[in-house]
Coordinates of C-alpha atoms in Angstrom, one line a residue:
X1 CA 14.4 -8.5 16.5
X2 CA 14.2 -10.5 14.0
X3 CA 11.7 -13.3 14.6
X4 CA 8.1 -12.3 15.1
X5 CA 8.8 -11.0 18.5
X6 CA 10.4 -7.6 18.5
X7 CA 12.0 -6.8 21.9
X8 CA 14.4 -3.9 22.3
X9 CA 16.6 -3.6 25.3
X10 CA 15.9 -0.6 27.6
X11 CA 19.4 0.6 27.6
X12 CA 19.3 0.8 23.8
X13 CA 16.1 2.9 23.9
X14 CA 17.6 5.2 26.5
X15 CA 20.8 5.7 24.5
X16 CA 18.8 6.9 21.5
X17 CA 17.0 9.5 23.5
X18 CA 19.7 11.1 25.6
X19 CA 22.7 13.1 24.7
X20 CA 26.1 11.5 25.1
X21 CA 28.1 13.1 27.9
X22 CA 31.3 15.1 27.2
X23 CA 34.2 14.9 29.5
X24 CA 37.1 17.3 30.1
X25 CA 40.2 17.5 32.4
X26 CA 41.2 13.9 31.9
X27 CA 44.3 12.4 30.4
X28 CA 42.7 11.0 27.3
X29 CA 39.6 11.8 25.2
X30 CA 39.1 8.1 25.0
X31 CA 38.7 7.7 28.7
X32 CA 35.4 6.5 30.0
X33 CA 33.3 8.9 32.2
X34 CA 34.1 8.8 35.9
X35 CA 30.4 8.9 36.7
X36 CA 29.1 5.3 36.2
X37 CA 25.6 6.6 35.6
X38 CA 26.6 8.5 32.4
X39 CA 25.5 6.7 29.3
X40 CA 28.0 6.8 26.4
X41 CA 28.2 5.3 23.0
X42 CA 30.8 2.9 24.4
X43 CA 28.1 1.5 26.7
X44 CA 25.6 1.1 23.9
X45 CA 27.8 -0.1 21.1
X46 CA 30.0 -2.6 22.7
X47 CA 29.5 -6.1 21.2
X48 CA 28.0 -7.0 17.7
X49 CA 24.8 -8.1 19.6
X50 CA 24.5 -4.5 20.9
X51 CA 24.6 -3.2 17.4
X52 CA 22.0 -5.8 16.4
X53 CA 19.7 -4.5 19.1
X54 CA 20.1 -0.9 18.0
X55 CA 19.4 -2.0 14.4
X56 CA 16.1 -3.5 15.7
X57 CA 15.2 0.0 16.8
X58 CA 15.9 1.3 13.3
X59 CA 13.5 -1.2 11.8
X60 CA 11.0 -0.5 14.5
X61 CA 11.0 3.2 13.4
X62 CA 8.7 2.1 10.6
X63 CA 6.2 0.3 12.9
X64 CA 6.5 1.4 16.5
X65 CA 5.5 4.9 17.7
X66 CA 7.3 5.2 20.9
X67 CA 9.4 3.5 23.6
X68 CA 6.7 1.4 25.1
X69 CA 3.6 1.2 22.8
X70 CA 0.9 1.6 22.0
X71 CA 1.0 5.0 23.9
X72 CA 3.4 6.7 26.2
X73 CA 7.0 7.8 25.6
X74 CA 6.3 8.8 22.0
X75 CA 9.1 9.2 19.4
X76 CA 7.4 12.3 17.9
X77 CA 6.2 15.3 19.9
X78 CA 3.4 17.6 18.8
X79 CA 1.0 15.0 17.4
X80 CA -1.1 12.2 18.9
X81 CA 1.2 9.2 19.2
X82 CA -1.2 6.9 17.3
X83 CA -1.3 9.4 14.4
X84 CA 2.5 9.6 14.3
X85 CA 3.0 6.0 13.1
X86 CA 5.2 5.9 9.9
X87 CA 2.9 3.5 8.0
X88 CA -0.3 5.3 9.3
X89 CA 1.0 8.7 8.0
X90 CA 2.2 7.1 4.8
X91 CA -1.3 5.6 4.2
X92 CA -2.9 9.0 4.9
X93 CA -0.6 10.7 2.3
X94 CA -0.5 8.0 -0.3
X95 CA -4.1 6.6 -0.2
X96 CA -6.5 9.2 1.3
X97 CA -5.3 11.9 -1.2
X98 CA -6.4 9.7 -4.1
X99 CA -9.5 7.9 -5.5
X100 CA -8.5 4.9 -3.3
X101 CA -9.9 6.4 -0.1
X102 CA -12.1 8.9 1.7
X103 CA -12.0 9.4 5.4
X104 CA -15.1 10.1 7.5
X105 CA -13.3 11.6 10.5
X106 CA -13.2 15.3 11.2
X107 CA -9.9 15.5 13.1
X108 CA -8.4 19.0 12.5
X109 CA -6.4 18.9 9.3
X110 CA -7.5 15.3 8.2
X111 CA -10.4 16.1 5.9
X112 CA -8.0 18.3 3.9
X113 CA -6.5 15.1 2.5
X114 CA -9.9 14.2 1.0
X115 CA -10.0 17.6 -0.8
X116 CA -6.4 18.4 -1.8
X117 CA -6.5 21.5 0.5
X118 CA -3.7 20.9 3.1
X119 CA -1.3 23.6 4.1
X120 CA 2.1 24.0 5.7
X121 CA 0.6 24.1 9.2
X122 CA -1.2 20.8 8.9
X123 CA -0.4 18.5 11.7
X124 CA -0.5 15.4 9.5
X125 CA 2.0 16.9 7.0
X126 CA 4.2 17.6 10.0
X127 CA 3.7 14.1 11.4
X128 CA 4.9 12.4 8.1
X129 CA 7.8 14.8 7.7
X130 CA 8.9 14.3 11.4
X131 CA 8.7 10.6 11.1
X132 CA 10.9 10.5 8.0
X133 CA 13.6 12.7 9.6
X134 CA 13.4 10.9 12.9
X135 CA 14.3 7.7 11.0
X136 CA 17.1 9.6 9.2
X137 CA 18.5 10.8 12.5
X138 CA 18.5 7.3 14.0
X139 CA 20.2 5.8 11.0
X140 CA 22.8 8.5 10.8
X141 CA 23.9 7.9 14.4
X142 CA 24.0 4.2 14.0
X143 CA 26.1 4.4 10.8
X144 CA 28.4 6.9 12.5
X145 CA 29.1 4.2 15.2
X146 CA 29.4 1.3 12.7
X147 CA 32.1 3.1 10.8
X148 CA 34.4 2.9 13.8
X149 CA 34.3 -0.9 13.7
X150 CA 35.7 -3.4 11.3
X151 CA 33.8 -6.6 12.0
X152 CA 32.1 -8.0 8.9
X153 CA 28.8 -8.6 10.8
X154 CA 28.7 -4.9 11.9
X155 CA 29.5 -3.8 8.3
X156 CA 26.5 -5.8 7.2
X157 CA 24.3 -4.1 9.8
X158 CA 25.6 -0.8 8.4
X159 CA 24.4 -1.7 4.9
X160 CA 20.9 -2.4 6.3
X161 CA 20.8 0.9 8.1
X162 CA 21.9 2.7 4.9
X163 CA 19.1 1.0 3.0
X164 CA 16.6 2.2 5.7
X165 CA 18.0 5.7 5.4
X166 CA 17.7 5.6 1.6
X167 CA 14.1 4.4 1.9
X168 CA 13.2 7.4 4.1
X169 CA 15.0 9.8 1.9
X170 CA 13.1 8.3 -1.1
X171 CA 9.9 9.1 0.8
X172 CA 11.2 12.6 1.4
X173 CA 11.9 13.0 -2.4
X174 CA 8.5 11.6 -3.4
X175 CA 6.4 13.4 -0.8
X176 CA 8.2 16.8 -0.4
X177 CA 10.0 17.1 -3.7
X178 CA 13.6 16.9 -2.5
X179 CA 13.7 20.5 -1.1
X180 CA 14.4 19.1 2.4
X181 CA 17.2 19.3 5.0
X182 CA 19.9 16.8 4.3
X183 CA 22.2 15.2 6.8
X184 CA 24.4 12.1 6.9
X185 CA 26.7 10.4 9.4
X186 CA 29.4 12.9 8.4
X187 CA 27.5 15.9 9.8
X188 CA 28.1 17.1 13.3
X189 CA 26.1 15.9 16.3
X190 CA 24.0 18.6 18.1
X191 CA 21.7 21.5 17.3
X192 CA 22.4 23.3 14.0
X193 CA 20.5 24.2 10.8
X194 CA 21.1 21.7 8.1
X195 CA 21.2 23.0 4.5
X196 CA 18.6 21.8 2.1
X197 CA 19.3 19.5 -0.8
X198 CA 17.8 19.5 -4.3
X199 CA 15.7 16.9 -6.0
X200 CA 18.6 16.1 -8.4
X201 CA 21.2 15.8 -5.6
X202 CA 18.9 13.7 -3.3
X203 CA 18.0 11.4 -6.2
X204 CA 21.7 10.9 -6.9
X205 CA 22.5 10.3 -3.3
X206 CA 19.7 7.6 -2.9
X207 CA 20.9 6.0 -6.1
X208 CA 24.5 5.9 -5.1
X209 CA 23.8 4.7 -1.6
X210 CA 21.7 1.8 -2.8
X211 CA 24.2 0.7 -5.5
X212 CA 27.1 1.0 -3.0
X213 CA 25.5 -1.4 -0.5
X214 CA 24.4 -4.1 -2.9
X215 CA 27.4 -6.3 -2.3
X216 CA 27.2 -5.8 1.5
X217 CA 23.5 -6.8 1.7
X218 CA 22.6 -10.5 2.0
X219 CA 21.4 -12.2 -1.2
X220 CA 17.6 -12.3 -1.7
X221 CA 16.0 -14.5 0.9
X222 CA 19.2 -14.9 3.0
X223 CA 18.4 -12.4 5.7
X224 CA 15.8 -12.8 8.5
X225 CA 12.3 -12.1 7.4
X226 CA 11.5 -8.4 7.9
X227 CA 15.1 -7.3 7.2
X228 CA 16.5 -5.8 4.1
X229 CA 18.4 -7.8 1.5
X230 CA 19.6 -7.3 -2.0
X231 CA 16.1 -7.9 -3.4
X232 CA 14.7 -5.0 -1.4
X233 CA 17.5 -2.6 -2.7
X234 CA 16.9 -3.8 -6.3
X235 CA 13.2 -3.0 -5.9
X236 CA 13.8 0.4 -4.4
X237 CA 16.2 1.3 -7.2
X238 CA 13.6 0.2 -9.8
X239 CA 11.0 2.4 -8.2
X240 CA 13.4 5.3 -8.0
X241 CA 14.2 5.0 -11.7
X242 CA 10.6 4.5 -12.8
X243 CA 9.6 7.8 -11.2
X244 CA 12.7 9.7 -12.3
X245 CA 10.8 11.7 -14.9
X246 CA 8.6 13.1 -12.1
X247 CA 11.5 13.7 -9.7
X248 CA 14.3 15.0 -12.0
X249 CA 12.8 15.2 -15.5
X250 CA 14.8 12.2 -16.9
X251 CA 13.5 9.0 -18.4
X252 CA 15.3 6.2 -16.6
X253 CA 13.0 3.4 -17.8
X254 CA 16.0 1.3 -18.9
X255 CA 17.5 1.4 -15.4
X256 CA 14.1 0.6 -13.9
X257 CA 13.9 -2.4 -16.1
X258 CA 17.4 -3.6 -15.3
X259 CA 16.7 -3.8 -11.6
X260 CA 13.2 -5.2 -12.0
X261 CA 14.8 -8.0 -14.1
X262 CA 17.2 -8.7 -11.3
X263 CA 14.4 -9.1 -8.8
X264 CA 12.4 -11.4 -11.2
X265 CA 15.3 -13.5 -12.5
X266 CA 17.7 -13.7 -9.6
X267 CA 15.5 -13.0 -6.5
X268 CA 14.1 -16.5 -6.2
X269 CA 10.7 -15.0 -5.4
X270 CA 7.4 -16.5 -6.5
X271 CA 3.8 -15.3 -6.4
X272 CA 1.6 -16.7 -3.7
X273 CA -1.3 -18.6 -5.3
X274 CA -3.8 -16.8 -3.1
X275 CA -3.9 -13.0 -3.2
X276 CA -5.8 -12.8 0.0
X277 CA -3.0 -14.5 2.0
X278 CA -0.8 -11.5 1.4
X279 CA -3.0 -9.4 3.8
X280 CA -3.7 -11.7 6.7
X281 CA -2.4 -12.1 10.2
X282 CA 0.0 -14.8 9.1
X283 CA 1.2 -13.1 5.9
X284 CA 4.7 -13.8 7.1
X285 CA 4.1 -17.2 5.5
X286 CA 2.9 -15.8 2.2
X287 CA 5.0 -15.9 -1.0
X288 CA 5.9 -12.8 -3.0
X289 CA 6.7 -10.3 -0.2
X290 CA 10.1 -8.8 -0.8
X291 CA 10.3 -6.4 2.1
X292 CA 7.6 -6.2 4.9
X293 CA 7.1 -3.8 7.8
X294 CA 6.5 -6.1 10.7
X295 CA 3.7 -5.9 13.3
X296 CA 2.8 -8.1 16.2
X297 CA -0.3 -7.9 18.5
X298 CA 1.7 -9.0 21.5
X299 CA 5.1 -7.4 21.1
X300 CA 4.6 -4.4 18.8
X301 CA 1.3 -2.7 19.8
X302 CA 0.4 0.4 18.0
X303 CA -2.6 2.5 17.0
X304 CA -0.9 2.9 13.6
X305 CA 0.3 0.5 11.0
X306 CA -1.9 -2.3 9.8
X307 CA -3.9 -2.1 13.1
X308 CA -5.0 1.3 11.9
X309 CA -5.7 0.2 8.4
X310 CA -7.9 -2.7 9.5
X311 CA -9.8 -0.9 12.3
X312 CA -10.4 2.2 10.2
X313 CA -12.0 0.0 7.4
X314 CA -14.6 -1.6 9.7
X315 CA -18.0 0.1 10.2
X316 CA -21.7 -0.1 9.4
X317 CA -23.0 -3.7 9.1
X318 CA -19.5 -5.2 9.0
X319 CA -18.6 -7.8 11.6
X320 CA -15.4 -6.8 13.4
X321 CA -14.9 -10.4 14.6
X322 CA -14.7 -11.6 11.1
X323 CA -11.7 -9.3 10.6
X324 CA -10.1 -10.6 13.9
X325 CA -10.6 -7.2 15.6
X326 CA -12.4 -5.9 18.7
X327 CA -14.4 -3.3 16.8
X328 CA -14.3 -0.8 14.0
X329 CA -13.4 2.9 13.7
X330 CA -15.7 3.6 10.7
X331 CA -13.3 5.7 8.8
X332 CA -12.2 4.7 5.3
X333 CA -14.1 3.8 2.1
X334 CA -13.3 3.9 -1.6
X335 CA -14.7 6.3 -4.2
X336 CA -17.1 5.1 -6.9
X337 CA -14.5 6.0 -9.4
X338 CA -12.1 3.5 -7.9
X339 CA -14.7 0.8 -7.7
X340 CA -15.3 1.3 -11.4
X341 CA -11.8 0.2 -12.2
X342 CA -12.8 -3.4 -11.6
X343 CA -14.4 -4.7 -14.7
X344 CA -14.7 -7.9 -16.8
X345 CA -11.6 -7.1 -18.9
X346 CA -10.2 -4.3 -16.9
X347 CA -12.2 -1.6 -18.5
X348 CA -13.6 1.1 -16.3
X349 CA -17.4 0.8 -16.0
X350 CA -20.2 1.9 -13.7
X351 CA -20.8 -0.5 -10.8
X352 CA -20.6 -4.3 -11.3
X353 CA -23.1 -4.4 -14.2
X354 CA -22.5 -5.9 -17.7
X355 CA -23.1 -3.1 -20.2
X356 CA -25.3 -4.0 -23.2
X357 CA -23.9 -1.4 -25.6
X358 CA -24.8 -3.5 -28.8
X359 CA -28.5 -4.2 -28.1
X360 CA -27.7 -7.9 -27.7
X361 CA -30.3 -10.4 -26.4
X362 CA -30.5 -10.2 -22.7
X363 CA -31.5 -12.2 -19.6
X364 CA -31.5 -11.0 -16.0
X365 CA -30.2 -12.2 -12.6
X366 CA -32.6 -11.3 -9.8
X367 CA -32.0 -12.6 -6.3
X368 CA -31.8 -12.1 -2.6
X369 CA -28.3 -10.6 -3.0
X370 CA -29.3 -7.4 -4.8
X371 CA -29.9 -4.9 -2.0
X372 CA -26.6 -5.8 -0.3
X373 CA -24.7 -5.7 -3.6
X374 CA -25.9 -2.4 -4.9
X375 CA -28.5 -3.6 -7.4
X376 CA -31.7 -2.1 -6.0
X377 CA -34.3 -4.2 -4.2
X378 CA -34.0 -7.9 -3.7
X379 CA -35.7 -10.1 -6.2
X380 CA -36.3 -7.2 -8.6
X381 CA -35.5 -8.3 -12.2
X382 CA -35.9 -4.7 -13.4
X383 CA -33.0 -3.6 -11.2
X384 CA -31.0 -6.8 -11.5
X385 CA -27.7 -7.1 -13.6
X386 CA -28.0 -8.5 -17.1
X387 CA -26.2 -11.2 -19.0
X388 CA -25.9 -10.7 -22.8
X389 CA -25.6 -13.0 -25.8
X390 CA -23.1 -11.2 -28.0
X391 CA -23.5 -13.8 -30.8
X392 CA -27.3 -13.9 -30.4
X393 CA -26.9 -17.7 -29.9
X394 CA -28.7 -18.1 -26.6
X395 CA -25.4 -18.3 -24.7
X396 CA -25.4 -15.4 -22.2
X397 CA -22.4 -14.1 -20.3
X398 CA -21.6 -11.4 -17.8
X399 CA -20.3 -10.6 -14.4
X400 CA -22.3 -10.1 -11.2
X401 CA -21.1 -9.0 -7.8
X402 CA -22.4 -10.9 -4.7
X403 CA -21.6 -9.1 -1.4
X404 CA -22.3 -12.2 0.6
X405 CA -22.0 -16.0 0.2
X406 CA -25.0 -18.4 0.5
X407 CA -27.6 -16.1 -1.0
X408 CA -30.2 -17.2 -3.7
X409 CA -30.7 -16.0 -7.2
X410 CA -32.4 -17.1 -10.5
X411 CA -32.5 -16.1 -14.2
X412 CA -35.4 -14.4 -15.9
X413 CA -36.1 -13.9 -19.6
X414 CA -37.3 -10.4 -19.2
X415 CA -36.8 -7.6 -16.7
X416 CA -39.9 -8.9 -14.9
X417 CA -41.3 -12.3 -13.9
X418 CA -43.9 -12.5 -16.7
X419 CA -41.9 -14.5 -19.2
X420 CA -40.8 -17.1 -16.7
X421 CA -37.6 -17.9 -14.9
X422 CA -34.9 -20.6 -14.6
X423 CA -33.4 -22.3 -11.5
X424 CA -31.9 -25.6 -10.9
X425 CA -28.7 -27.1 -9.3
X426 CA -25.3 -28.5 -10.1
X427 CA -25.0 -26.6 -13.3
X428 CA -28.3 -27.8 -14.8
X429 CA -31.2 -25.4 -15.4
X430 CA -34.9 -26.1 -15.1
X431 CA -37.8 -23.8 -15.9
X432 CA -39.1 -22.4 -12.6
X433 CA -36.5 -24.6 -10.9
X434 CA -35.2 -24.2 -7.3
X435 CA -33.3 -21.1 -6.3
X436 CA -29.6 -21.2 -7.2
X437 CA -27.1 -20.5 -4.3
X438 CA -23.9 -18.5 -4.7
X439 CA -21.1 -20.4 -2.8
X440 CA -18.8 -17.4 -2.1
X441 CA -18.9 -13.7 -2.0
X442 CA -17.2 -11.6 -4.7
X443 CA -17.4 -10.8 -8.4
X444 CA -18.4 -13.8 -10.5
X445 CA -18.5 -14.6 -14.2
X446 CA -21.8 -16.3 -15.1
X447 CA -22.4 -18.2 -18.3
X448 CA -25.9 -19.4 -19.2
X449 CA -26.5 -21.7 -22.2
X450 CA -30.2 -22.0 -22.9
X451 CA -29.5 -24.4 -25.7
X452 CA -28.1 -27.0 -23.4
X453 CA -30.0 -25.6 -20.3
X454 CA -26.7 -25.3 -18.3
X455 CA -25.1 -22.6 -16.3
X456 CA -21.7 -21.9 -14.7
X457 CA -20.7 -19.5 -12.0
X458 CA -17.0 -18.9 -11.4
X459 CA -15.2 -16.4 -9.2
X460 CA -14.0 -13.4 -11.3
X461 CA -11.9 -10.6 -10.0
X462 CA -10.9 -11.9 -6.6
X463 CA -9.0 -8.7 -5.8
X464 CA -12.3 -6.7 -5.7
X465 CA -12.7 -7.0 -2.0
X466 CA -15.6 -4.7 -1.1
X467 CA -18.3 -4.7 1.5
X468 CA -21.5 -3.2 0.1
X469 CA -24.2 -4.3 2.6
X470 CA -25.7 -1.1 3.9
X471 CA -23.2 0.9 1.9
X472 CA -24.0 3.1 -1.1
X473 CA -21.7 3.3 -4.1
X474 CA -21.9 7.1 -4.3
X475 CA -20.4 9.2 -1.5
X476 CA -22.9 12.0 -1.0
X477 CA -21.5 12.9 2.5
X478 CA -17.9 12.2 3.1
X479 CA -18.6 12.2 6.9
X480 CA -21.0 9.2 6.6
X481 CA -19.2 5.8 6.7
X482 CA -22.1 4.1 4.9
X483 CA -21.5 6.4 1.9
X484 CA -19.0 4.5 -0.3
X485 CA -18.1 0.8 -0.5
X486 CA -15.9 -0.5 2.4
X487 CA -12.7 -2.5 1.8
X488 CA -12.2 -6.0 3.2
X489 CA -8.7 -6.6 1.9
X490 CA -6.8 -6.3 5.2
X491 CA -7.6 -8.7 8.1
X492 CA -6.2 -9.8 11.4
X493 CA -7.1 -13.4 10.8
X494 CA -5.0 -16.3 9.6
X495 CA -5.5 -18.3 6.4
X496 CA -7.3 -20.9 8.6
X497 CA -9.7 -18.3 9.9
X498 CA -8.3 -18.0 13.4
X499 CA -8.0 -14.4 14.8
X500 CA -4.6 -12.9 15.5
X501 CA -3.0 -13.0 19.0
X502 CA -5.1 -10.0 20.1
X503 CA -8.3 -8.5 18.9
X504 CA -7.1 -5.0 19.9
X505 CA -3.8 -5.0 17.9
X506 CA -3.1 -6.6 14.5
X507 CA -0.4 -9.2 13.7
X508 CA -0.6 -8.4 10.0
X509 CA 2.6 -7.2 8.4
X510 CA 2.6 -4.4 5.8
X511 CA 4.1 -5.6 2.5
X512 CA 6.1 -2.6 1.6
X513 CA 7.5 -4.2 -1.6
X514 CA 5.9 -7.1 -3.4
X515 CA 6.9 -9.2 -6.4
X516 CA 3.6 -8.3 -8.2
X517 CA 4.6 -4.6 -8.1
X518 CA 7.9 -5.5 -9.8
X519 CA 6.1 -7.5 -12.5
X520 CA 4.0 -4.4 -13.3
X521 CA 7.1 -2.1 -13.1
X522 CA 8.8 -4.3 -15.7
X523 CA 5.8 -4.0 -18.0
X524 CA 5.5 -0.3 -17.5
X525 CA 9.2 0.3 -18.1
X526 CA 8.9 -1.7 -21.3
X527 CA 6.0 0.5 -22.5
X528 CA 8.0 3.6 -21.6
X529 CA 10.8 2.6 -24.0
X530 CA 13.3 0.7 -21.8
X531 CA 16.1 -0.8 -23.8
X532 CA 15.9 -4.6 -23.6
X533 CA 12.2 -4.6 -22.6
X534 CA 10.4 -7.7 -24.0
X535 CA 6.8 -7.0 -24.7
X536 CA 5.9 -10.7 -24.8
X537 CA 7.4 -11.2 -21.4
X538 CA 5.6 -8.1 -20.1
X539 CA 2.3 -9.5 -21.2
X540 CA 3.1 -12.8 -19.6
X541 CA 4.0 -11.2 -16.3
X542 CA 0.8 -9.2 -16.3
X543 CA -1.3 -12.3 -17.2
X544 CA 0.2 -14.2 -14.2
X545 CA -1.3 -11.6 -11.9
X546 CA -4.6 -11.7 -13.8
X547 CA -4.8 -15.5 -13.7
X548 CA -4.3 -15.4 -10.0
X549 CA -7.0 -12.8 -9.7
X550 CA -9.5 -14.7 -11.8
X551 CA -8.5 -18.3 -11.1
X552 CA -8.0 -19.0 -14.9
X553 CA -7.0 -17.3 -18.1
X554 CA -10.5 -15.9 -18.8
X555 CA -9.2 -12.3 -18.3
X556 CA -5.8 -12.7 -19.9
X557 CA -4.8 -9.8 -22.2
X558 CA -3.0 -9.6 -25.5
X559 CA -0.1 -7.4 -26.5
X560 CA -2.5 -5.1 -28.3
X561 CA -4.3 -4.5 -25.0
X562 CA -1.2 -3.7 -23.0
X563 CA -0.8 0.0 -22.8
X564 CA 0.0 2.6 -20.2
X565 CA -3.7 3.2 -19.3
X566 CA -4.1 -0.5 -18.7
X567 CA -1.0 -0.6 -16.5
X568 CA -2.3 2.3 -14.3
X569 CA -5.6 0.5 -13.8
X570 CA -3.9 -2.9 -13.2
X571 CA -1.7 -1.3 -10.6
X572 CA -4.8 0.0 -8.9
X573 CA -6.5 -3.4 -8.9
X574 CA -3.4 -5.2 -7.6
X575 CA -1.9 -2.7 -5.2
X576 CA -4.7 -0.7 -3.7
X577 CA -4.4 0.4 -0.1
X578 CA -0.7 -0.5 -0.1
X579 CA 0.6 3.0 -0.4
X580 CA 1.3 3.3 -4.2
X581 CA -1.6 5.2 -5.7
X582 CA -0.5 8.8 -5.2
X583 CA 2.9 8.1 -6.7
X584 CA 1.3 6.2 -9.6
X585 CA -1.2 8.9 -10.4
X586 CA 1.6 11.6 -10.4
X587 CA 3.7 9.5 -12.8
X588 CA 0.7 9.3 -15.1
X589 CA -0.2 13.0 -14.8
X590 CA -3.6 12.2 -13.2
X591 CA -3.1 13.3 -9.6
X592 CA -3.9 17.1 -9.7
X593 CA -5.6 19.1 -12.4
X594 CA -8.7 18.0 -14.4
X595 CA -7.2 15.0 -16.2
X596 CA -8.9 12.6 -13.7
X597 CA -11.2 13.6 -11.0
X598 CA -12.9 11.6 -8.3
X599 CA -15.5 12.1 -5.6
X600 CA -14.5 14.9 -3.2
X601 CA -11.3 15.8 -5.0
X602 CA -11.3 19.6 -4.8
X603 CA -14.0 19.6 -2.1
X604 CA -16.7 18.9 -4.6
X605 CA -19.0 15.8 -4.3
X606 CA -18.6 15.0 -8.0
X607 CA -14.9 16.0 -7.9
X608 CA -13.0 18.8 -9.6
X609 CA -9.5 19.7 -10.6
X610 CA -6.9 20.8 -8.0
X611 CA -3.9 23.1 -8.1
X612 CA -0.6 21.7 -9.2
X613 CA 1.1 22.7 -6.0
X614 CA -0.6 19.7 -4.4
X615 CA 1.7 17.4 -6.4
X616 CA 4.0 17.6 -3.4
X617 CA 3.5 18.5 0.2
X618 CA 4.7 21.6 1.9
X619 CA 7.7 21.8 4.3
X620 CA 6.0 22.1 7.7
X621 CA 5.8 25.7 8.9
X622 CA 7.5 24.7 12.2
X623 CA 10.7 23.6 10.3
X624 CA 10.6 26.6 8.0
X625 CA 10.5 28.9 11.0
X626 CA 13.2 27.1 12.9
X627 CA 15.7 26.5 10.1
X628 CA 16.5 29.7 8.2
X629 CA 18.3 27.8 5.5
X630 CA 15.0 26.2 4.2
X631 CA 12.6 27.6 1.6
X632 CA 9.0 26.6 1.2
X633 CA 7.8 24.5 -1.7
X634 CA 6.2 26.5 -4.5
X635 CA 2.6 27.6 -3.9
X636 CA 2.5 27.2 -0.1

């Protein structure tokens, strides 16, 4: 593998899809088969380099969908190969079941993820489950072989495989509740009915496996990019412990803090100064990615992974070429409730409009940006966002969202043109002056000082990456792509603006674990009572993320503002569309039920509460029917 080109030898792939031959009537059980055409483990696992190539296949289980890609010779049967992608299925389960996403497609079983109405026969539930246990099966076989060898390098490969298995078992625990079939390298090869484990036993197994391999994994940053190291294991342990109260009813915040501190203090990681760089075609050059799932337009072609995430987000008036793609699939948007999480100080609000709750003096910001940005008609002061003077001193502030760069705007004294307007240039205002031009798209903080006749426009929340031109904020019809803001976070272009290797398949890696996530886990563990948690440090870590998002300290928070509600919203702003939201909402008690509803939750346009059984997914009917040892999750 483990440069950007992932190439897997054909004999390795063959060995993972055929049964090993058994031989009798020979002098020794260790004798090689007489028939030279028979493939045995001795053929596949000969030299350390052979083990390395099989290890590449284990990593590819999270990105590839079959033996040739993008279609043909699929790993998983019974579902479209593109749908079977590990990261694609993970996105469907973790994003589309939350306020972060609504899908417009009507593939059988897929709209049920919008509504919280899936069942045990759902093909997508089966696809995620199958992908998890396919990975477990591959890693079990690999570990079984490594344990017959004593070379240090092979033992190191074994530790990586155990990490990948622990990661998949964590997904099983999080998604299916732990009531799943359980196998390891110690179990027999061949067809049999594995016994189920329990949430408590699976939690303990994942924990013990990760702790056991820490000394065998390379130090942070000392493995090839895209391979697991100690920092990845620390991060997974922190995530396991932070969610322990959901999984096993225990508060393990202190343990979550312990491993978050190791990542922060001993990992050697640093935040990339540019948030956008983390989601581009050359994000292998970005700082702050602890463990990525790799993709490559030439050597790892798939209809899943980030190729799916980027394609599915493009539609309507969006230019596919600006995303480095050959077209759009017009699938995914965000709910208005999610959009409202982005505000001037992190408070939820309606749209991108400054609220004048104190009847302060007001001026308005009409312009040619309004229609595309969700503010009614262009050049309509009565529909334009307002700036307010909280001290009634003719200094007006507020935030305005501009969907596109290079568009004009002005300021007016009233919600009409009757009382005059101000324009100008270079920070200076003139009565009835020239149109002002916004230099870049996004949310901006605007300050107008009518005493000095000056203005400033600075980018605000840079993480609010939405396309609104031709899109409505509200989702009246989930089938219509133009209902709901589109997301522009993921792209198949480099930081210099060049497209990836191919327009059909993305180069962009999926950052499974990021340093920013660990910062927020440290802060949350501190708030949840972790022994040794430092509130001052927690505030500082959060403010580092906010300073990157705003370009300055204008949105920094104080210790009094740091609470669990803030953390949940900050995690949404920082980590959206990266596969964390469902797990986060469950931890905060806002996933099912009526505590928090969003558009189309419960199959209602305005949203409604859903049954608690949807906290986890069902064991697929096909597995229940074929393995008599399994029992279905409650309510299914």
